[in-house]
Short mmCIF file of N, CA and C in Angstrom, two decimals:
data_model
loop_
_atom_site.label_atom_id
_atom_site.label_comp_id
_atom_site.label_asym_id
_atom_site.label_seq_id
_atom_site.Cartn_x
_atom_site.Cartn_y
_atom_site.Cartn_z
N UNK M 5 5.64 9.25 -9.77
CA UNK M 5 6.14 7.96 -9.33
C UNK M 5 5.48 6.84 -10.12
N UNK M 6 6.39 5.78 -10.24
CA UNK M 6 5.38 4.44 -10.87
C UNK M 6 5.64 3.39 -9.85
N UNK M 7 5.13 2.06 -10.24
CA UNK M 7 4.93 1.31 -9.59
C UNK M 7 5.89 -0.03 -9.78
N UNK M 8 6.45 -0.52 -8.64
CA UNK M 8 5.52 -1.13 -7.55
C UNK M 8 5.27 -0.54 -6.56
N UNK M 9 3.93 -0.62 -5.80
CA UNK M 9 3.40 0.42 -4.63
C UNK M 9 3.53 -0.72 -3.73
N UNK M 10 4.41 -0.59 -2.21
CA UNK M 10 4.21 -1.25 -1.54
C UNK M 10 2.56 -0.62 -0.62
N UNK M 11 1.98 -1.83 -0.04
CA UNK M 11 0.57 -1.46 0.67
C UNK M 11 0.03 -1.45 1.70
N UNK M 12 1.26 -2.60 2.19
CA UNK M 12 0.67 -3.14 3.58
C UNK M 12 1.22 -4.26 4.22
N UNK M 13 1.45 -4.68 4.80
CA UNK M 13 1.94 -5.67 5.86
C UNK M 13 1.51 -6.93 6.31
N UNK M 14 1.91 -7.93 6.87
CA UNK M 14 1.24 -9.43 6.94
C UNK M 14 0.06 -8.98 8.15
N UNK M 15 -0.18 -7.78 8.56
CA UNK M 15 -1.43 -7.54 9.69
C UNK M 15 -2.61 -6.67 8.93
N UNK M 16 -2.70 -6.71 7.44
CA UNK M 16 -3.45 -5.53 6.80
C UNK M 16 -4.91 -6.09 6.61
N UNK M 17 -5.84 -5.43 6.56
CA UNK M 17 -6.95 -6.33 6.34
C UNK M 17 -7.15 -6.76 4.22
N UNK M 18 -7.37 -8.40 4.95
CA UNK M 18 -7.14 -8.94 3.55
C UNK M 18 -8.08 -8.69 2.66
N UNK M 19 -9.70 -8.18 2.85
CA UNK M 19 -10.09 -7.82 1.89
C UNK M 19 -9.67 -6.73 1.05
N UNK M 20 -9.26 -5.56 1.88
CA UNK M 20 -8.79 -4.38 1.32
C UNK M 20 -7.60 -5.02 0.53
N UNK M 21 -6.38 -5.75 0.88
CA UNK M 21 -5.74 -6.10 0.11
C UNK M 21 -6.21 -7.02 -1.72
N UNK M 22 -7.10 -7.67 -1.22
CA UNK M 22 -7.96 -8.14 -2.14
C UNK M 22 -8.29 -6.98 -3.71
N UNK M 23 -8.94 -6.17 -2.72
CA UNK M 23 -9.51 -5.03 -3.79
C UNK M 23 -8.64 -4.14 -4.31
N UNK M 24 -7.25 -4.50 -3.87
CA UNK M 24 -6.33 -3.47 -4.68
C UNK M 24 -5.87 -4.14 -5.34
N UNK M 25 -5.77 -5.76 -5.36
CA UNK M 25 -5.16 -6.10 -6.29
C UNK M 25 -3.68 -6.91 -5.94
N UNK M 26 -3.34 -6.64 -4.28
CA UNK M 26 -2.42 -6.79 -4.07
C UNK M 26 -1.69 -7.92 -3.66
N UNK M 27 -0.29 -8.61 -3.90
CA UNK M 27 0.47 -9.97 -3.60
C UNK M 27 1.04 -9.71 -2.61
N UNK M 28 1.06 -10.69 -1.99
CA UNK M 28 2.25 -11.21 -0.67
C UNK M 28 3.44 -11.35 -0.85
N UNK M 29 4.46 -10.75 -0.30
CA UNK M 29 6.06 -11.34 -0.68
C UNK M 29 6.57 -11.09 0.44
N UNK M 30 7.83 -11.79 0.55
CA UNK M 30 8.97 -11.61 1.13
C UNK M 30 10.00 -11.39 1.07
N UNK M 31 10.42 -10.32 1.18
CA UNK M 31 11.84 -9.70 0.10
C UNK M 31 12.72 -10.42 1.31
N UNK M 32 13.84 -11.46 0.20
CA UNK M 32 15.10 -11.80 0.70
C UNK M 32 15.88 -11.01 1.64
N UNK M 33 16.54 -11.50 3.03
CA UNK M 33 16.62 -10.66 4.01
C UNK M 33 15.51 -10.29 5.05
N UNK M 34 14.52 -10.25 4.60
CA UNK M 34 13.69 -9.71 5.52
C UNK M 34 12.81 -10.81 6.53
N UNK M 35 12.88 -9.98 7.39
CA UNK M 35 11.57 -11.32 8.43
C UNK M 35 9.53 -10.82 8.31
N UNK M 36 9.55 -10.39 7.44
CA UNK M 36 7.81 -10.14 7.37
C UNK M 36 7.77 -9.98 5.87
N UNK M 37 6.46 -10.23 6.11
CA UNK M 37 5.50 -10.19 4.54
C UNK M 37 5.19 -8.62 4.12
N UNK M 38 5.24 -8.45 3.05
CA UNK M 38 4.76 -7.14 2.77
C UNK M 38 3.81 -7.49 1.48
N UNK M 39 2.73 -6.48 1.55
CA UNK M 39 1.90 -6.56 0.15
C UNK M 39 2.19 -5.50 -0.80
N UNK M 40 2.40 -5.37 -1.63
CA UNK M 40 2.20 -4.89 -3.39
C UNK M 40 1.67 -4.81 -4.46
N UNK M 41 1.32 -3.68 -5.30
CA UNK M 41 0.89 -3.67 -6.56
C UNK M 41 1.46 -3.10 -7.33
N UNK M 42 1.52 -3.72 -8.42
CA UNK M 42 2.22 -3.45 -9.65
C UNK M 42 1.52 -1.39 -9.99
N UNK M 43 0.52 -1.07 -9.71
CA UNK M 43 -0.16 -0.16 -9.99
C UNK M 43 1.08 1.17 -9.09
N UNK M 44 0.97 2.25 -9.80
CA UNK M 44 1.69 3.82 -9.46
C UNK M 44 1.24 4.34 -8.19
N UNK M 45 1.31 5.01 -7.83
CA UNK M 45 1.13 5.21 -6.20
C UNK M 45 -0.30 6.20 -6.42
N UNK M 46 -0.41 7.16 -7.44
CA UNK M 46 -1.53 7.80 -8.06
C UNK M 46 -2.75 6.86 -7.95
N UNK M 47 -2.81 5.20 -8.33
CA UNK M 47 -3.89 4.98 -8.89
C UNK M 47 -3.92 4.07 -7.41
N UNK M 48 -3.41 3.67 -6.65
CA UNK M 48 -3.82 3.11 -5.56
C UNK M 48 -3.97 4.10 -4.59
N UNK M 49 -4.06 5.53 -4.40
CA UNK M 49 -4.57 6.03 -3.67
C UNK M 49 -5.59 6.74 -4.24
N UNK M 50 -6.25 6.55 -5.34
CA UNK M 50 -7.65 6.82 -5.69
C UNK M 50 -8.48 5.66 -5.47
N UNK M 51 -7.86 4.61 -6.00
CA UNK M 51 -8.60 3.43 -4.96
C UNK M 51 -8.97 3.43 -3.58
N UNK M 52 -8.51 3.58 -3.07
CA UNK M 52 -8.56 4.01 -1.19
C UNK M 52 -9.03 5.42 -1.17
N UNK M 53 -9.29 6.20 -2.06
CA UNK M 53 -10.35 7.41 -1.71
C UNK M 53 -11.68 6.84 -1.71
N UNK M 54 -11.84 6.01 -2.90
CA UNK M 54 -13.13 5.34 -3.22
C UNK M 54 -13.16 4.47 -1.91
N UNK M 55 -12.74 4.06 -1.14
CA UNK M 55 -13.02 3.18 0.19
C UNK M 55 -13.22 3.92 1.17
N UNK M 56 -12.64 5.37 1.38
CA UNK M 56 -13.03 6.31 2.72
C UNK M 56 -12.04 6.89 2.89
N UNK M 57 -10.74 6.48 2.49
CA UNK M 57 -9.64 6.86 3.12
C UNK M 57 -8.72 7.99 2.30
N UNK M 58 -8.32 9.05 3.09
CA UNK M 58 -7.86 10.44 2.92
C UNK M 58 -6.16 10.66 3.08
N UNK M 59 -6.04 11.26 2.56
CA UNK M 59 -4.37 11.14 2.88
C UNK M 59 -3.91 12.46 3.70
N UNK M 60 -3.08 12.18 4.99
CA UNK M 60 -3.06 12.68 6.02
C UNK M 60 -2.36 13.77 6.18
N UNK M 61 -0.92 12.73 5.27
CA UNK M 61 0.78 13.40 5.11
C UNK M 61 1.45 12.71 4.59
N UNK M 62 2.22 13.53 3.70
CA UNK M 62 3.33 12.73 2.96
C UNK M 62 4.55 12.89 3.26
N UNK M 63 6.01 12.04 3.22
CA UNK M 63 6.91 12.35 2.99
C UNK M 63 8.02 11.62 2.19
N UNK M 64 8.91 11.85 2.43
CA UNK M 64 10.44 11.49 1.53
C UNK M 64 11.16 10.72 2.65
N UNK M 65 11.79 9.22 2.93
CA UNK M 65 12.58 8.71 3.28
C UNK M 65 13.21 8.21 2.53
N UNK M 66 14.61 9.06 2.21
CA UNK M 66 15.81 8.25 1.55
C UNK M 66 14.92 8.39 -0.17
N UNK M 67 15.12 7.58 -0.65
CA UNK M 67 14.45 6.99 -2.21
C UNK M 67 13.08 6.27 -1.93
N UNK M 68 12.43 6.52 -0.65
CA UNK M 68 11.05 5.69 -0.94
C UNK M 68 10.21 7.32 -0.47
N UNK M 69 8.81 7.61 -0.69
CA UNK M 69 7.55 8.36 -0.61
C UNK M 69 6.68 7.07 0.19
N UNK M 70 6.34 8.03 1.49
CA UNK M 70 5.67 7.52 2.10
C UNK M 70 3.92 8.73 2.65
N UNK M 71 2.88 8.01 2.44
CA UNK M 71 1.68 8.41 2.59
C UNK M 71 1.16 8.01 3.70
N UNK M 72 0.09 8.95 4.49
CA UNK M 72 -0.11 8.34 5.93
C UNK M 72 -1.47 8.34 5.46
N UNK M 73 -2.43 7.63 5.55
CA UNK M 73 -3.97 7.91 5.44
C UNK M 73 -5.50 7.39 6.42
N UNK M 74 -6.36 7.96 6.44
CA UNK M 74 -6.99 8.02 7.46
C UNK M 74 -8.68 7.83 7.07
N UNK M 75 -9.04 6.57 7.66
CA UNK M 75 -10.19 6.43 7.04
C UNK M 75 -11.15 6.62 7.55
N UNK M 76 -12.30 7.81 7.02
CA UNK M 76 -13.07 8.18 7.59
C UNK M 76 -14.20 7.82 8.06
#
């Protein structure tokens, strides 16, 4: 997969958003903020290993990969 990695939501904690690197948007249509990085889904979840966090489960909805992760 490459990127854009969506990350997180207008309730995510903003430092962690900080340290990934990640922007605020609002995709047209929608009523909430979502965060993003330009970075592959590979390199933002080695980032978040380096923070504690493990990945739980993955799956396939439609055309998006979704990761559940769990910080230890």
């Amino acid at each position: 997969e490459v990127g854009p990695t969506m990350v997180g939501d207008e309730h995510s904690d903003p430092n962690l958003m900080n340290y990934l690197g990640a922007m605020k948007r609002n995709m047209l249509g929608n009523h909430f903020w979502e965060y993003y990085v330009n970075d592959a889904p590979r390199i933002v979840l080695d980032k978040l290993e380096n923070r504690g966090y493990r990945v739980v489960s993955m799956t396939g909805v439609g055309q998006t990969l979704v990761w559940c992760l769990h910080k230890e």
